[in-house]
Tab-separated table of C-alpha atoms in Angstrom:
chain	number	residue	atom	x	y	z
A	13	MET	CA	-15.689	-18.292	22.320
A	14	SER	CA	-16.378	-16.254	19.174
A	15	TYR	CA	-17.296	-19.109	16.860
A	16	SER	CA	-19.846	-16.908	15.086
A	17	GLU	CA	-17.044	-14.523	14.116
A	18	TYR	CA	-15.021	-17.429	12.765
A	19	GLN	CA	-17.985	-18.486	10.630
A	20	LYS	CA	-18.141	-15.001	9.129
A	21	ALA	CA	-14.393	-14.879	8.552
A	22	LEU	CA	-14.498	-18.347	6.962
A	23	ALA	CA	-17.259	-17.203	4.617
A	24	MET	CA	-15.135	-14.191	3.636
A	25	GLY	CA	-12.194	-16.460	2.912
A	26	GLN	CA	-14.287	-18.807	0.803
A	27	LYS	CA	-15.723	-15.861	-1.115
A	28	GLU	CA	-12.224	-14.545	-1.826
A	29	ILE	CA	-11.138	-17.986	-3.047
A	30	ARG	CA	-14.057	-18.127	-5.499
A	31	ALA	CA	-13.211	-14.656	-6.801
A	32	CYS	CA	-9.543	-15.571	-7.236
A	33	LYS	CA	-10.386	-18.754	-9.096
A	34	ALA	CA	-12.709	-16.851	-11.432
A	35	LYS	CA	-9.897	-14.410	-12.254
A	36	GLY	CA	-7.182	-17.040	-12.486
A	37	LEU	CA	-5.317	-15.606	-9.479
A	38	PRO	CA	-3.478	-17.521	-6.720
A	39	ILE	CA	-5.851	-18.724	-4.006
A	40	HIS	CA	-3.320	-18.722	-1.156
A	41	PRO	CA	-0.694	-16.274	0.128
A	42	PRO	CA	2.710	-16.456	-1.596
A	43	VAL	CA	5.516	-18.250	0.238
A	44	LEU	CA	8.795	-16.393	0.697
A	45	ASP	CA	10.831	-19.607	0.512
A	46	GLU	CA	9.388	-20.158	-2.957
A	47	VAL	CA	9.923	-16.529	-3.988
A	48	LEU	CA	13.591	-16.821	-2.988
A	49	GLU	CA	14.176	-20.152	-4.714
A	50	GLY	CA	17.327	-19.717	-6.772
A	51	VAL	CA	17.878	-16.189	-5.436
A	52	THR	CA	20.998	-15.207	-3.507
A	53	THR	CA	20.149	-12.391	-1.104
A	54	ARG	CA	22.780	-9.956	0.178
A	55	GLY	CA	22.154	-10.400	3.887
A	56	GLU	CA	19.658	-9.554	6.608
A	57	ILE	CA	18.975	-6.315	8.496
A	58	PRO	CA	16.917	-6.451	11.727
A	59	LEU	CA	14.556	-3.465	11.709
A	60	GLY	CA	13.267	-4.000	15.235
A	61	LEU	CA	9.643	-3.296	16.171
A	62	VAL	CA	7.790	-1.805	13.201
A	63	ASP	CA	4.181	-0.826	12.529
A	64	VAL	CA	3.339	-2.735	9.353
A	65	PRO	CA	0.225	-1.888	7.314
A	66	ILE	CA	-2.033	-4.936	7.259
A	67	GLU	CA	-2.505	-4.761	3.484
A	68	MET	CA	1.265	-5.053	2.985
A	69	ILE	CA	1.411	-8.438	4.700
A	70	THR	CA	1.147	-10.428	1.515
A	71	GLY	CA	2.567	-13.830	2.302
A	72	THR	CA	3.993	-16.392	4.671
A	73	ARG	CA	7.618	-17.287	5.390
A	74	SER	CA	7.201	-21.010	4.738
A	75	ALA	CA	4.621	-23.257	3.119
A	76	GLY	CA	3.415	-24.835	6.365
A	77	ARG	CA	0.529	-22.373	6.954
A	78	LYS	CA	-0.164	-21.530	3.327
A	79	LEU	CA	-3.257	-23.685	2.805
A	80	ALA	CA	-4.988	-22.437	5.945
A	81	PHE	CA	-5.543	-18.900	4.641
A	82	SER	CA	-6.854	-16.991	1.651
A	83	PRO	CA	-4.623	-14.332	0.018
A	84	SER	CA	-6.001	-11.738	2.484
A	85	PHE	CA	-5.371	-14.096	5.415
A	86	TYR	CA	-8.996	-15.002	6.030
A	87	PRO	CA	-9.251	-18.552	7.471
A	88	LEU	CA	-10.139	-21.484	5.214
A	89	LEU	CA	-10.243	-24.512	7.520
A	90	GLU	CA	-13.653	-25.780	8.565
A	91	GLU	CA	-15.266	-25.254	11.954
A	92	GLY	CA	-13.986	-27.688	14.560
A	93	SER	CA	-10.454	-27.556	13.234
A	94	GLU	CA	-7.581	-26.547	15.502
A	95	LEU	CA	-7.344	-23.288	13.585
A	96	SER	CA	-11.000	-22.445	14.230
A	97	VAL	CA	-10.636	-23.047	17.984
A	98	LYS	CA	-7.451	-20.986	18.343
A	99	TRP	CA	-8.734	-18.262	15.987
A	100	SER	CA	-11.937	-17.920	18.029
A	101	ALA	CA	-10.006	-17.755	21.303
A	102	LEU	CA	-7.727	-15.088	19.838
A	103	CYS	CA	-10.815	-13.211	18.687
A	104	ASP	CA	-12.061	-13.133	22.299
A	105	THR	CA	-8.682	-11.791	23.383
A	106	HIS	CA	-8.845	-9.062	20.769
A	107	LEU	CA	-12.339	-8.020	21.827
A	108	GLY	CA	-11.284	-8.083	25.477
A	109	GLU	CA	-7.878	-6.672	26.236
A	110	GLY	CA	-6.601	-6.473	22.656
A	111	ILE	CA	-3.795	-8.271	20.815
A	112	ASN	CA	-0.516	-6.888	22.086
A	113	ASP	CA	2.107	-9.475	21.122
A	114	PRO	CA	3.945	-8.451	17.954
A	115	ILE	CA	4.203	-10.859	15.079
A	116	LYS	CA	7.492	-11.830	13.407
A	117	ALA	CA	7.890	-11.102	9.714
A	118	TYR	CA	10.390	-10.773	6.895
A	119	GLU	CA	10.415	-7.872	4.439
A	120	TYR	CA	11.607	-8.533	0.900
A	121	LEU	CA	11.237	-6.002	-1.921
A	122	HIS	CA	8.596	-4.048	-0.015
A	123	ASN	CA	6.399	-7.066	0.774
A	124	PHE	CA	6.016	-8.605	4.225
A	125	TYR	CA	5.893	-12.347	4.919
A	126	VAL	CA	4.702	-13.719	8.259
A	127	GLN	CA	6.965	-16.060	10.160
A	128	GLU	CA	5.012	-16.146	13.444
A	129	GLY	CA	1.557	-14.724	14.062
A	130	HIS	CA	-0.579	-15.840	11.122
A	131	LYS	CA	-3.720	-16.062	13.272
A	132	ARG	CA	-3.047	-12.620	14.776
A	133	VAL	CA	-2.824	-11.162	11.277
A	134	SER	CA	-6.019	-12.981	10.295
A	135	VAL	CA	-8.041	-11.763	13.287
A	136	LEU	CA	-6.774	-8.187	13.013
A	137	ARG	CA	-7.481	-8.071	9.295
A	138	TYR	CA	-10.984	-9.425	9.856
A	139	PHE	CA	-11.694	-6.612	12.322
A	140	GLY	CA	-10.310	-3.950	9.984
A	141	ALA	CA	-7.066	-3.089	11.760
A	142	VAL	CA	-4.861	-0.671	9.828
A	143	THR	CA	-1.479	-1.806	11.136
A	144	VAL	CA	0.067	-4.597	13.176
A	145	GLN	CA	3.243	-4.431	15.245
A	146	ALA	CA	5.969	-6.741	13.991
A	147	GLN	CA	9.557	-7.662	14.665
A	148	VAL	CA	10.857	-7.324	11.125
A	149	ILE	CA	13.935	-8.652	9.383
A	150	ARG	CA	14.739	-7.127	6.005
A	151	LEU	CA	16.236	-9.367	3.332
A	152	LEU	CA	18.393	-7.411	0.899
A	153	PRO	CA	17.777	-8.418	-2.730
A	154	PRO	CA	20.559	-9.269	-5.171
A	155	GLU	CA	22.092	-6.291	-6.955
A	156	ASP	CA	20.796	-7.284	-10.370
A	157	GLY	CA	20.405	-3.787	-11.833
A	158	SER	CA	16.722	-4.345	-12.608
A	159	LEU	CA	14.226	-1.491	-12.494
A	160	THR	CA	12.579	-2.988	-9.424
A	161	TRP	CA	15.979	-3.054	-7.704
A	162	HIS	CA	16.564	0.630	-8.543
A	163	ILE	CA	13.151	1.622	-7.169
A	164	TYR	CA	13.847	-0.415	-4.048
A	165	GLN	CA	17.142	1.418	-3.488
A	166	GLU	CA	15.238	4.707	-3.631
A	167	TYR	CA	12.730	3.273	-1.184
A	168	LEU	CA	15.517	2.305	1.236
A	169	ASP	CA	16.909	5.856	1.168
A	170	PHE	CA	13.410	7.252	1.742
A	171	TYR	CA	12.796	4.799	4.588
A	172	ASP	CA	16.013	5.863	6.314
A	173	LEU	CA	14.772	9.461	6.344
A	174	THR	CA	11.109	8.884	7.163
A	175	GLY	CA	10.515	5.418	8.609
A	176	ILE	CA	7.603	5.211	6.122
A	177	ASN	CA	7.073	1.722	4.706
A	178	TYR	CA	3.651	2.022	3.067
A	179	LEU	CA	4.543	3.886	-0.138
A	180	TRP	CA	5.684	2.409	-3.435
A	181	PHE	CA	5.927	3.830	-6.928
A	182	SER	CA	5.949	2.114	-10.304
A	183	GLU	CA	8.657	4.422	-11.658
A	184	THR	CA	12.038	5.648	-10.503
A	185	GLY	CA	12.140	9.155	-9.100
A	186	GLY	CA	8.837	8.891	-7.248
A	187	PHE	CA	10.246	9.217	-3.751
A	188	ALA	CA	12.348	12.253	-4.691
A	189	ARG	CA	9.351	13.919	-6.354
A	190	LEU	CA	7.256	13.312	-3.264
A	191	GLN	CA	9.913	14.937	-1.077
A	192	ALA	CA	9.996	17.940	-3.408
A	193	LEU	CA	6.209	18.294	-3.447
A	194	LEU	CA	6.246	18.247	0.338
A	195	GLY	CA	8.857	21.008	0.362
A	196	ARG	CA	11.416	18.747	2.010
A	197	GLU	CA	15.134	19.254	1.549
A	198	PRO	CA	17.035	16.112	0.434
A	199	GLY	CA	18.694	14.213	3.254
A	200	ILE	CA	16.660	15.774	6.101
A	201	LYS	CA	15.051	13.282	8.488
A	202	TRP	CA	11.350	13.632	9.252
A	203	THR	CA	10.121	14.375	12.746
A	204	GLN	CA	7.630	12.107	14.466
A	205	GLU	CA	4.942	14.771	14.049
A	206	GLU	CA	5.607	15.016	10.319
A	207	ARG	CA	5.351	11.251	9.994
A	208	GLN	CA	2.050	11.183	11.869
A	209	ASP	CA	0.575	14.062	9.852
A	210	PHE	CA	1.469	12.418	6.544
A	211	PHE	CA	0.185	9.025	7.696
A	212	LEU	CA	-3.197	10.542	8.605
A	213	PHE	CA	-3.318	12.286	5.234
A	214	TYR	CA	-2.417	9.085	3.381
A	215	ARG	CA	-5.091	7.072	5.189
A	216	ARG	CA	-7.665	9.735	4.340
A	217	PHE	CA	-6.539	9.562	0.724
A	218	LEU	CA	-6.901	5.766	0.675
A	219	SER	CA	-10.389	5.925	2.186
A	220	ALA	CA	-11.408	8.353	-0.567
A	221	TYR	CA	-9.700	6.436	-3.383
A	222	ASP	CA	-12.456	5.339	-5.755
A	223	ASP	CA	-12.918	1.549	-5.570
A	224	LYS	CA	-13.729	1.173	-9.258
A	225	THR	CA	-10.644	3.127	-10.252
A	226	ALA	CA	-8.468	1.141	-7.869
A	227	ARG	CA	-9.691	-2.164	-9.340
A	228	GLU	CA	-8.929	-1.011	-12.885
A	229	LEU	CA	-5.501	0.330	-11.956
A	230	ILE	CA	-4.280	-2.591	-9.835
A	231	GLY	CA	-1.044	-3.990	-11.217
A	232	ARG	CA	-0.471	-0.875	-13.341
A	233	VAL	CA	-0.533	2.143	-11.050
A	234	THR	CA	0.103	2.072	-7.320
A	235	PRO	CA	-1.837	4.189	-4.811
A	236	GLY	CA	1.426	6.091	-4.380
A	237	ASP	CA	1.415	6.958	-8.104
A	238	ALA	CA	-2.164	8.242	-7.846
A	239	LEU	CA	-1.314	10.286	-4.761
A	240	LEU	CA	1.736	11.790	-6.474
A	241	MET	CA	-0.350	12.875	-9.453
A	242	LEU	CA	-2.959	14.445	-7.204
A	243	MET	CA	-0.317	16.303	-5.200
A	244	THR	CA	1.278	17.563	-8.427
A	245	LEU	CA	-2.080	18.955	-9.506
A	246	CYS	CA	-3.222	20.446	-6.241
A	247	GLY	CA	-0.339	20.744	-3.794
A	248	TYR	CA	0.068	19.030	-0.438
A	249	GLN	CA	-1.260	21.719	1.889
A	250	PRO	CA	-4.589	22.302	0.043
A	251	LEU	CA	-5.128	18.538	-0.100
A	252	TRP	CA	-4.211	18.058	3.553
A	253	ALA	CA	-6.924	20.581	4.467
A	254	CYS	CA	-9.573	18.774	2.380
A	255	THR	CA	-12.263	16.608	3.890
A	256	ALA	CA	-12.612	12.976	2.806
A	257	SER	CA	-15.647	13.976	0.747
A	258	GLU	CA	-13.683	16.650	-1.126
A	259	LEU	CA	-10.854	14.218	-1.797
A	260	LYS	CA	-13.282	11.608	-3.099
A	261	THR	CA	-14.858	14.133	-5.480
A	262	THR	CA	-11.476	15.209	-6.803
A	263	LEU	CA	-10.292	11.634	-7.313
A	264	ALA	CA	-13.495	10.787	-9.172
A	265	ARG	CA	-12.843	13.707	-11.537
A	266	LEU	CA	-9.292	12.421	-12.105
A	267	ARG	CA	-10.302	8.852	-12.930
A	268	THR	CA	-9.876	9.210	-16.716
A	269	GLU	CA	-6.469	10.810	-16.319
A	270	LEU	CA	-5.254	8.106	-13.940
A	271	LEU	CA	-6.310	5.455	-16.446
A	272	ALA	CA	-4.395	7.364	-19.110
A	273	VAL	CA	-1.244	7.386	-16.996
A	274	ALA	CA	-1.602	3.611	-16.655
A	275	CYS	CA	-1.925	3.321	-20.467
A	276	ILE	CA	-5.371	1.764	-20.086
A	277	VAL	CA	-6.758	4.421	-22.429
A	278	PRO	CA	-4.825	6.577	-24.907
A	279	PRO	CA	-2.920	9.291	-22.995
A	280	GLN	CA	-4.663	12.263	-24.614
A	281	PRO	CA	-6.461	14.176	-21.809
A	282	PRO	CA	-6.993	17.932	-22.165
A	283	VAL	CA	-4.494	19.013	-19.531
A	284	LYS	CA	-5.671	22.577	-18.793
A	285	LYS	CA	-9.333	21.514	-18.810
A	286	LEU	CA	-8.408	18.749	-16.349
A	287	LEU	CA	-6.761	21.249	-14.012
A	288	HIS	CA	-9.785	23.540	-14.023
A	289	THR	CA	-12.043	20.538	-13.373
A	290	VAL	CA	-9.924	19.602	-10.372
A	291	ALA	CA	-10.136	23.189	-9.159
A	292	GLU	CA	-13.935	23.093	-9.212
A	293	ALA	CA	-13.906	19.868	-7.212
A	294	MET	CA	-11.879	21.383	-4.376
A	295	THR	CA	-14.546	22.992	-2.210
A	296	GLY	CA	-13.446	26.292	-0.745
A	297	THR	CA	-10.231	26.432	-2.791
A	298	ALA	CA	-11.545	26.894	-6.336
A	299	GLU	CA	-10.004	30.304	-6.996
A	300	THR	CA	-6.584	29.176	-5.820
A	301	MET	CA	-6.709	25.989	-7.861
A	302	VAL	CA	-7.694	27.864	-11.050
A	303	ASP	CA	-4.687	30.127	-10.583
A	304	MET	CA	-2.532	27.013	-10.326
A	305	ALA	CA	-3.794	25.612	-13.650
A	306	ASP	CA	-1.446	27.522	-15.940
A	307	ILE	CA	1.501	26.982	-13.603
A	308	LEU	CA	1.036	23.225	-13.400
A	309	ALA	CA	-0.004	22.534	-17.008
A	310	ALA	CA	3.474	21.668	-18.270
A	311	PRO	CA	4.541	19.228	-15.507
A	312	VAL	CA	1.169	17.481	-15.553
A	313	LYS	CA	1.277	17.120	-19.320
A	314	GLU	CA	4.707	15.548	-18.997
A	315	MET	CA	3.340	13.147	-16.362
A	316	VAL	CA	0.347	12.114	-18.471
A	317	GLU	CA	2.206	11.792	-21.759
A	318	GLY	CA	5.109	9.914	-20.223
A	319	PRO	CA	7.781	10.975	-17.739
A	320	GLY	CA	11.433	10.622	-18.476
A	321	SER	CA	11.911	8.339	-15.503
A	322	GLN	CA	11.903	4.598	-15.887
A	323	LYS	CA	8.815	2.531	-15.190
A	324	ASP	CA	8.669	-0.697	-13.239
A	325	PRO	CA	7.742	-3.510	-15.678
A	326	ARG	CA	5.451	-4.970	-13.004
A	327	PHE	CA	3.144	-2.020	-13.709
A	328	ASP	CA	3.177	-2.120	-17.507
């Protein structure tokens, strides 16, 4: 069996634990039962079989498996444990015929909590899987009128139209703005081809998203916020046609402005200069992007200096 792979995964888990301790962060996945303590949900909705992005599986349904995994679901129990034996056997299965059995999970406020299949999530995450199939039950949050609740209601409407579960914004209005930037009419369901095209584009965006920027923005600006800003500047079609290298260059040029949006630095970027800088970064589309600078200056300035929409306090 793949004990050597377990040793590597264990080392990754131990490394993550050390990093979390140094930053004062939790060293184990959150437990949904604890999250819901004192909360009265408004019912359950079975979503059926869903492709769930691995990075969105943030916790476990109950505390029973909590101590066995790091926050990213790398194993923590020593070699020779029952977990190490079963994890290694599952690793062999993955490398052979693949892991085909879906996990069971709950979704609550856009986070997913594993009920069954912790080891499957762990092995797939270790090997860099993008998604995992899951039988998902959605727990509806209490109607408390909070900003997070309002954003979640917008997410539910967007999900009904698109089936997309990997986007989240720190402000209200994000999902509607995305639809508008994509040229989509309100209330029109997406086709399977449209979903696939956007998913490929989003994964390319994530792969190009500058790691240093992402670390500085975590907890303040979501990847969805960064994508929305980039699409406002450049448009969806020109970005969709970009290579990963071109996207990475453009995002690097936008780093200061993204930090400004997150209020990490004073929000005083030179808007028109920023737009022309972005235009130069877009290989093969410079002339078009320069023409767009004057057109987009006003909406981008509004974005950078503070939109009228509300902002999720979790990202303040």
